[in-house]
Amino acid sequence: MKRLLFRALVLGVVVVFALACKNKEPAGEAQTAKAIGVFVPGVSSGSPVYEMLVEGVLAAAEQYNAGRVTVTVIEGGYNQAEWENKITAMTASGSYNLIVSSNPSLPDIVSKVSEQFPDQHFLLLDGEMKGNSRVYTLRYNQREQAYMAGYIAALQTETEQNGAQRRIGLVAAQEYPVMNNIILPGFLEGARAVHSSYEVDFRIVGNWYDAAKAGELAADMIQGGVRALLCIAGGANEGVVNAANRRNAKVVWFDSNGYNVNPGTVIGSSVIRQDIAACNQVLRYLEGALPFGSAEVMGVNDGYVDFIQDDPVYLETVPAEIREKQAAMIERIRSGALALFP
Ligand code: RBF
């Protein structure tokens, strides 16, 4: 079943790429070969942001000119203290025209590496750094992403609790500036747009893989009255979903489409289109058009942040009353009536 789902996912992604990525004609004979190194700060499997990163880079290489672009994926693992050395080693090898990665902590690391190896080009997603002429960054408007998650978590809670309890949950793998300053406040802001007295029960797993610990945290939160939880914990998300499923609580998924992770338990998917971003930006690089030195921020109206409303599981398992209110809120963002600056 898992394998089938994975295949469906891969097929789905390929279809999206065919639609979303510019289709470049194969370059002429004079075109030089390019080597791209992808650094995964963690482990791809189980982390939507990294799965999408790798898929997007591979799709770009394939679309641009199969055979002339090589892609090497290197996983940095969960020990964050080793990432700087690993990226330094990748750079020092001189093997890559471009190193692609994704993580809010990467700009600081790359700044240091760049001092030692000023010619290395980097494309960094999900992070921000301006002014280094060899580095391009793209981050997402995660205030919008988190707001849409908080809104549906509160709508679900209102339906179940009818105002008796106004607390939603967020299980995060670790604290970091984007989490504490953008995602957590955005999640609460979305819930408070439903009712001003919402609070967030915010818990930290301590790593991106311990599903048992994440499950215990979620069980405790549900025990305390939380009915809808957002999980941002990579491989540990599974523990949150299982704990919620067993206790008939609901989960909002982040980054990718999660409805099929557990149909009926996952009631929302607040996503970033990191696969499309990786594909498009690598194509831009291959075409010589990536604006190194600049930092872009992409949101709902750029097509890079979204809340998935057309999934059959969403349509079948989430009550129409909730879906209609959620749709109206998203329409307010799209029309500009609701502006959530990054
Ligand atoms: N997100 C994941 O899904 N898996 C990870 O392993 C992961 N590791 C991270 C490590 C650090 C140091 C930081 C700052 C963030 C990490 N993220 C990870 C979170 C990711 O960048 C992003 O904020 C979330 O996926 C929400 O979009």
Coordinates of C-alpha atoms and ligand atoms in Angstrom, one line a residue:
M1 CA 0.0 0.0 0.0
K2 CA 2.8 2.4 1.0
R3 CA 4.7 1.6 -2.2
L4 CA 1.6 2.2 -4.3
L5 CA 1.0 5.5 -2.6
F6 CA 4.6 6.5 -3.2
R7 CA 4.3 5.6 -6.8
A8 CA 1.1 7.6 -7.1
L9 CA 2.9 10.5 -5.4
V10 CA 5.8 10.3 -7.8
L11 CA 3.5 10.2 -10.8
G12 CA 1.5 13.1 -9.4
V13 CA 4.7 15.1 -9.0
V14 CA 5.8 14.3 -12.6
V15 CA 2.5 15.6 -13.9
V16 CA 2.8 18.8 -11.9
F17 CA 6.3 19.3 -13.2
A18 CA 5.1 18.9 -16.8
L19 CA 2.6 21.6 -16.2
A20 CA 4.6 23.9 -14.0
C21 CA 8.2 23.9 -15.2
K22 CA 9.1 25.7 -18.4
N23 CA 10.0 23.1 -21.0
K24 CA 13.4 24.0 -22.4
E25 CA 14.5 22.7 -25.8
P26 CA 17.6 20.6 -25.5
A27 CA 20.7 22.9 -25.6
G28 CA 23.0 22.9 -28.6
E29 CA 26.3 20.9 -28.9
A30 CA 28.3 23.8 -27.5
Q31 CA 26.4 23.7 -24.2
T32 CA 28.8 22.7 -21.5
A33 CA 27.8 19.9 -19.0
K34 CA 26.7 21.1 -15.6
A35 CA 27.1 19.2 -12.3
I36 CA 24.6 20.0 -9.6
G37 CA 25.0 18.9 -6.0
V38 CA 22.0 18.7 -3.7
F39 CA 22.7 19.0 0.0
V40 CA 19.8 17.6 2.1
P41 CA 20.2 19.1 5.6
G42 CA 18.7 16.0 7.3
V43 CA 17.3 12.9 5.7
S44 CA 14.9 13.1 2.6
S45 CA 12.6 10.3 3.6
G46 CA 9.7 11.5 5.7
S47 CA 10.5 15.2 5.3
P48 CA 8.2 16.7 2.7
V49 CA 10.5 19.8 2.2
Y50 CA 13.4 17.6 1.3
E51 CA 11.5 15.1 -0.8
M52 CA 10.2 18.0 -2.9
L53 CA 13.6 19.5 -3.1
V54 CA 15.2 16.4 -4.6
E55 CA 12.3 15.7 -6.9
G56 CA 12.3 19.3 -8.2
V57 CA 16.0 19.3 -9.0
L58 CA 15.9 15.9 -10.8
A59 CA 12.9 17.1 -12.8
A60 CA 14.7 20.3 -13.9
A61 CA 17.8 18.3 -15.0
E62 CA 15.6 15.9 -16.9
Q63 CA 13.6 18.6 -18.6
Y64 CA 16.6 20.9 -19.5
N65 CA 18.7 18.3 -21.2
A66 CA 18.9 14.8 -19.9
G67 CA 22.4 13.5 -19.9
R68 CA 24.2 16.8 -19.8
V69 CA 23.2 17.7 -16.3
T70 CA 24.3 15.4 -13.5
V71 CA 22.6 15.6 -10.1
T72 CA 24.3 14.2 -7.0
V73 CA 22.3 14.1 -3.8
I74 CA 24.1 14.1 -0.5
E75 CA 22.3 13.7 2.8
G76 CA 23.7 15.7 5.7
G77 CA 22.0 13.6 8.4
Y78 CA 20.4 14.7 11.6
N79 CA 23.5 16.0 13.3
Q80 CA 23.3 19.7 12.5
A81 CA 26.8 20.3 13.9
E82 CA 28.2 18.4 10.9
W83 CA 26.5 20.3 8.2
E84 CA 29.1 23.0 7.8
N85 CA 31.9 20.5 7.4
K86 CA 29.9 18.5 4.9
I87 CA 29.0 21.5 2.7
T88 CA 32.7 22.7 3.0
A89 CA 33.7 19.2 1.7
M90 CA 31.2 19.3 -1.1
T91 CA 32.5 22.8 -2.1
A92 CA 36.2 21.9 -1.7
S93 CA 35.8 18.9 -4.0
G94 CA 35.2 21.4 -6.8
S95 CA 32.8 18.9 -8.3
Y96 CA 29.7 21.1 -8.6
N97 CA 28.8 24.1 -10.7
L98 CA 25.9 24.7 -8.4
I99 CA 25.1 23.5 -4.9
V100 CA 21.3 23.4 -4.1
S101 CA 19.9 23.2 -0.6
S102 CA 16.9 24.1 1.6
N103 CA 16.9 25.2 5.2
P104 CA 16.6 28.5 7.1
S105 CA 19.9 27.8 8.8
L106 CA 21.8 27.4 5.5
P107 CA 22.5 31.1 4.7
D108 CA 24.7 31.5 7.8
I109 CA 26.6 28.3 7.0
V110 CA 27.0 29.2 3.4
S111 CA 28.2 32.7 4.3
K112 CA 31.2 31.1 6.0
V113 CA 31.9 28.5 3.3
S114 CA 31.6 31.3 0.7
E115 CA 34.4 33.3 2.4
Q116 CA 36.7 30.3 1.9
F117 CA 35.5 29.4 -1.6
P118 CA 34.2 32.6 -3.2
D119 CA 33.5 31.1 -6.6
Q120 CA 31.1 28.5 -5.6
H121 CA 27.5 29.2 -6.6
F122 CA 24.6 28.3 -4.3
L123 CA 20.8 28.1 -4.7
L124 CA 19.1 28.1 -1.3
L125 CA 15.4 27.5 -0.8
D126 CA 13.5 28.0 2.5
G127 CA 16.1 30.6 3.7
E128 CA 17.1 34.2 3.1
M129 CA 20.3 36.0 2.3
K130 CA 20.8 39.1 0.2
G131 CA 23.9 40.6 -1.3
N132 CA 26.3 37.6 -1.8
S133 CA 26.9 37.6 -5.6
R134 CA 27.2 33.8 -5.6
V135 CA 24.1 33.0 -3.6
Y136 CA 20.5 33.1 -4.6
T137 CA 17.7 32.5 -2.0
L138 CA 14.0 31.9 -2.1
R139 CA 11.9 31.7 1.0
Y140 CA 8.1 31.2 1.3
N141 CA 5.5 33.4 3.0
Q142 CA 5.1 31.0 5.9
R143 CA 2.9 33.5 7.7
E144 CA 0.3 32.7 5.0
Q145 CA 1.0 29.0 5.2
A146 CA 0.7 28.9 9.0
Y147 CA -2.4 31.2 9.0
M148 CA -4.3 28.9 6.7
A149 CA -3.4 26.0 9.0
G150 CA -4.5 27.8 12.2
Y151 CA -7.8 28.9 10.6
I152 CA -8.9 25.3 9.7
A153 CA -7.7 24.0 13.1
A154 CA -9.9 26.5 14.8
L155 CA -12.9 25.9 12.5
Q156 CA -12.6 22.2 13.3
T157 CA -12.4 23.0 17.1
E158 CA -15.4 25.3 16.9
T159 CA -17.4 22.5 15.2
E160 CA -16.5 20.0 17.9
Q161 CA -16.4 22.2 21.0
N162 CA -18.9 24.9 20.2
G163 CA -16.8 27.4 22.2
A164 CA -16.3 25.2 25.3
Q165 CA -12.6 25.0 24.6
R166 CA -10.5 27.2 22.3
R167 CA -7.0 25.7 22.2
I168 CA -5.2 24.2 19.2
G169 CA -1.9 22.3 19.1
L170 CA 1.4 22.6 17.4
V171 CA 4.0 19.8 17.6
A172 CA 7.3 21.1 16.3
A173 CA 10.6 19.1 16.0
Q174 CA 12.7 22.0 17.3
E175 CA 12.6 25.7 17.9
Y176 CA 14.2 28.0 15.4
P177 CA 13.7 31.7 14.4
V178 CA 11.2 31.0 11.6
M179 CA 9.3 28.6 13.8
N180 CA 9.1 31.0 16.8
N181 CA 8.7 34.3 14.9
I182 CA 6.6 33.4 11.9
I183 CA 5.0 29.9 11.9
L184 CA 3.8 29.8 15.6
P185 CA 2.5 33.4 15.5
G186 CA 0.9 32.9 12.0
F187 CA -0.8 29.7 13.2
L188 CA -2.3 31.6 16.2
E189 CA -3.2 34.6 14.1
G190 CA -5.2 32.3 11.8
A191 CA -7.0 30.7 14.7
R192 CA -7.8 34.0 16.3
A193 CA -9.4 35.2 13.1
V194 CA -12.0 32.5 13.8
H195 CA -12.3 33.5 17.4
S196 CA -10.1 36.0 19.3
S197 CA -9.7 33.8 22.4
Y198 CA -7.7 30.9 20.8
E199 CA -4.5 29.8 22.4
V200 CA -1.8 27.4 21.1
D201 CA -0.4 24.4 23.0
F202 CA 3.1 24.4 21.6
R203 CA 5.3 21.3 22.2
I204 CA 8.9 20.4 21.0
V205 CA 10.0 16.9 20.1
G206 CA 13.7 17.7 20.2
N207 CA 14.6 16.2 16.8
W208 CA 13.2 15.5 13.4
Y209 CA 12.7 11.7 13.7
D210 CA 11.4 10.5 17.0
A211 CA 7.8 9.5 16.2
A212 CA 7.3 7.8 19.6
K213 CA 8.1 11.0 21.5
A214 CA 6.0 13.1 19.1
G215 CA 3.1 10.7 19.6
E216 CA 3.4 11.0 23.4
L217 CA 3.3 14.8 23.2
A218 CA 0.3 14.7 20.9
A219 CA -1.5 12.2 23.2
D220 CA -0.9 14.5 26.2
M221 CA -2.2 17.5 24.3
I222 CA -5.3 15.7 23.2
Q223 CA -5.8 14.4 26.8
G224 CA -5.7 18.1 27.8
G225 CA -8.5 18.9 25.4
V226 CA -6.8 19.8 22.1
R227 CA -8.9 18.6 19.2
A228 CA -6.8 19.8 16.2
L229 CA -3.0 19.8 15.9
L230 CA -0.5 21.0 13.3
C231 CA 2.7 18.9 13.1
I232 CA 6.0 20.1 11.7
A233 CA 8.4 17.4 12.7
G234 CA 9.6 15.6 9.6
G235 CA 9.8 11.8 10.2
A236 CA 8.3 12.3 13.7
N237 CA 4.9 13.5 12.2
E238 CA 3.8 9.9 11.9
G239 CA 3.6 9.7 15.7
V240 CA 1.3 12.7 15.9
V241 CA -1.0 11.4 13.2
N242 CA -1.2 7.9 14.9
A243 CA -1.9 9.4 18.3
A244 CA -4.6 11.7 16.8
N245 CA -6.2 8.9 14.8
R246 CA -6.5 6.7 17.9
R247 CA -8.2 9.5 19.9
N248 CA -10.4 10.8 17.1
A249 CA -8.5 14.1 17.0
K250 CA -7.6 15.9 13.8
V251 CA -4.3 16.8 12.2
V252 CA -3.3 19.7 9.9
W253 CA -0.4 18.7 7.6
F254 CA 2.3 21.2 6.6
D255 CA 4.4 21.6 3.4
S256 CA 3.0 18.8 1.2
N257 CA -0.4 17.2 0.5
G258 CA -1.0 15.0 3.5
Y259 CA -4.6 13.9 3.2
N260 CA -3.7 10.4 2.2
V261 CA -1.3 10.0 5.1
N262 CA -4.4 9.2 7.2
P263 CA -7.7 9.9 5.4
G264 CA -10.2 11.4 7.8
T265 CA -7.6 12.3 10.4
V266 CA -5.7 14.8 8.3
I267 CA -8.2 17.6 7.6
G268 CA -5.9 20.2 6.1
S269 CA -2.8 20.5 3.9
S270 CA -1.1 23.9 4.0
V271 CA 1.6 23.6 1.4
I272 CA 4.6 25.1 -0.1
R273 CA 5.4 24.2 -3.8
Q274 CA 9.0 23.5 -3.1
D275 CA 9.1 20.9 -5.9
I276 CA 8.1 23.5 -8.4
A277 CA 10.3 26.1 -6.9
A278 CA 13.4 23.8 -7.0
C279 CA 12.5 22.8 -10.6
N280 CA 12.0 26.4 -11.9
Q281 CA 15.0 27.9 -10.1
V282 CA 17.3 25.2 -11.3
L283 CA 16.0 25.7 -14.9
R284 CA 16.6 29.4 -14.5
Y285 CA 20.2 28.6 -13.4
L286 CA 20.8 26.3 -16.4
E287 CA 19.5 29.0 -18.7
G288 CA 21.9 31.5 -17.1
A289 CA 19.1 33.6 -15.7
L290 CA 19.2 33.0 -12.0
P291 CA 19.7 36.3 -10.2
F292 CA 22.6 35.5 -7.8
G293 CA 22.8 38.1 -5.0
S294 CA 19.1 38.4 -4.7
A295 CA 16.6 37.0 -2.2
E296 CA 13.0 36.4 -3.3
V297 CA 9.9 35.7 -1.1
M298 CA 7.0 33.8 -2.7
G299 CA 3.5 33.4 -1.3
V300 CA -0.1 32.5 -2.2
N301 CA -0.4 34.9 -5.0
D302 CA 2.9 33.8 -6.6
G303 CA 1.6 30.2 -6.6
Y304 CA 4.2 28.9 -4.2
V305 CA 2.1 28.7 -1.0
D306 CA -1.4 27.1 -1.0
F307 CA -4.0 25.2 0.9
I308 CA -5.1 22.1 -1.0
Q309 CA -8.9 22.2 -1.4
D310 CA -9.5 19.9 -4.4
D311 CA -8.2 16.6 -3.0
P312 CA -11.0 14.0 -3.0
V313 CA -10.2 13.0 0.6
Y314 CA -10.6 16.6 1.7
L315 CA -13.9 16.9 -0.2
E316 CA -15.2 13.6 1.3
T317 CA -14.0 13.8 4.9
V318 CA -14.1 17.5 5.9
P319 CA -17.7 18.9 6.4
A320 CA -18.9 21.4 3.8
E321 CA -19.4 24.1 6.4
I322 CA -15.7 24.0 7.3
R323 CA -14.6 23.8 3.7
E324 CA -16.8 26.8 2.7
K325 CA -15.4 29.0 5.5
Q326 CA -11.8 28.0 4.7
A327 CA -12.4 28.7 1.0
A328 CA -13.8 32.1 1.8
M329 CA -10.7 33.0 3.9
I330 CA -8.3 31.8 1.1
E331 CA -10.3 33.9 -1.4
R332 CA -9.7 36.9 0.8
I333 CA -5.9 36.3 0.6
R334 CA -6.1 35.8 -3.1
S335 CA -8.1 39.0 -3.7
G336 CA -5.8 41.0 -1.5
A337 CA -8.5 41.8 1.0
L338 CA -6.5 39.9 3.5
A339 CA -2.8 40.8 3.3
L340 CA -0.4 38.7 5.4
F341 CA 3.0 40.2 4.7
P342 CA 5.9 37.8 5.1
Ligands
RBF1 N1 11.9 20.1 8.2 C1 11.7 18.8 7.9 O1 10.6 18.5 7.3 N2 12.7 17.9 8.1 C2 13.8 18.2 8.7 O2 14.7 17.3 8.9 C3 14.1 19.6 9.0 N3 15.2 20.0 9.6 C4 15.4 21.3 10.0 C5 16.6 21.7 10.6 C6 16.8 23.0 11.0 C7 18.0 23.4 11.7 C8 15.8 24.0 10.7 C9 16.0 25.4 11.1 C10 14.6 23.6 10.1 C11 14.4 22.2 9.7 N4 13.2 21.8 9.1 C12 13.0 20.5 8.7 C13 12.1 22.8 8.9 C14 11.9 23.3 7.5 O3 13.0 24.2 7.2 C15 10.6 24.2 7.5 O4 10.7 25.2 8.4 C16 9.4 23.3 7.8 O5 9.4 22.2 7.0 C17 8.1 24.1 7.6 O6 8.0 24.6 6.3

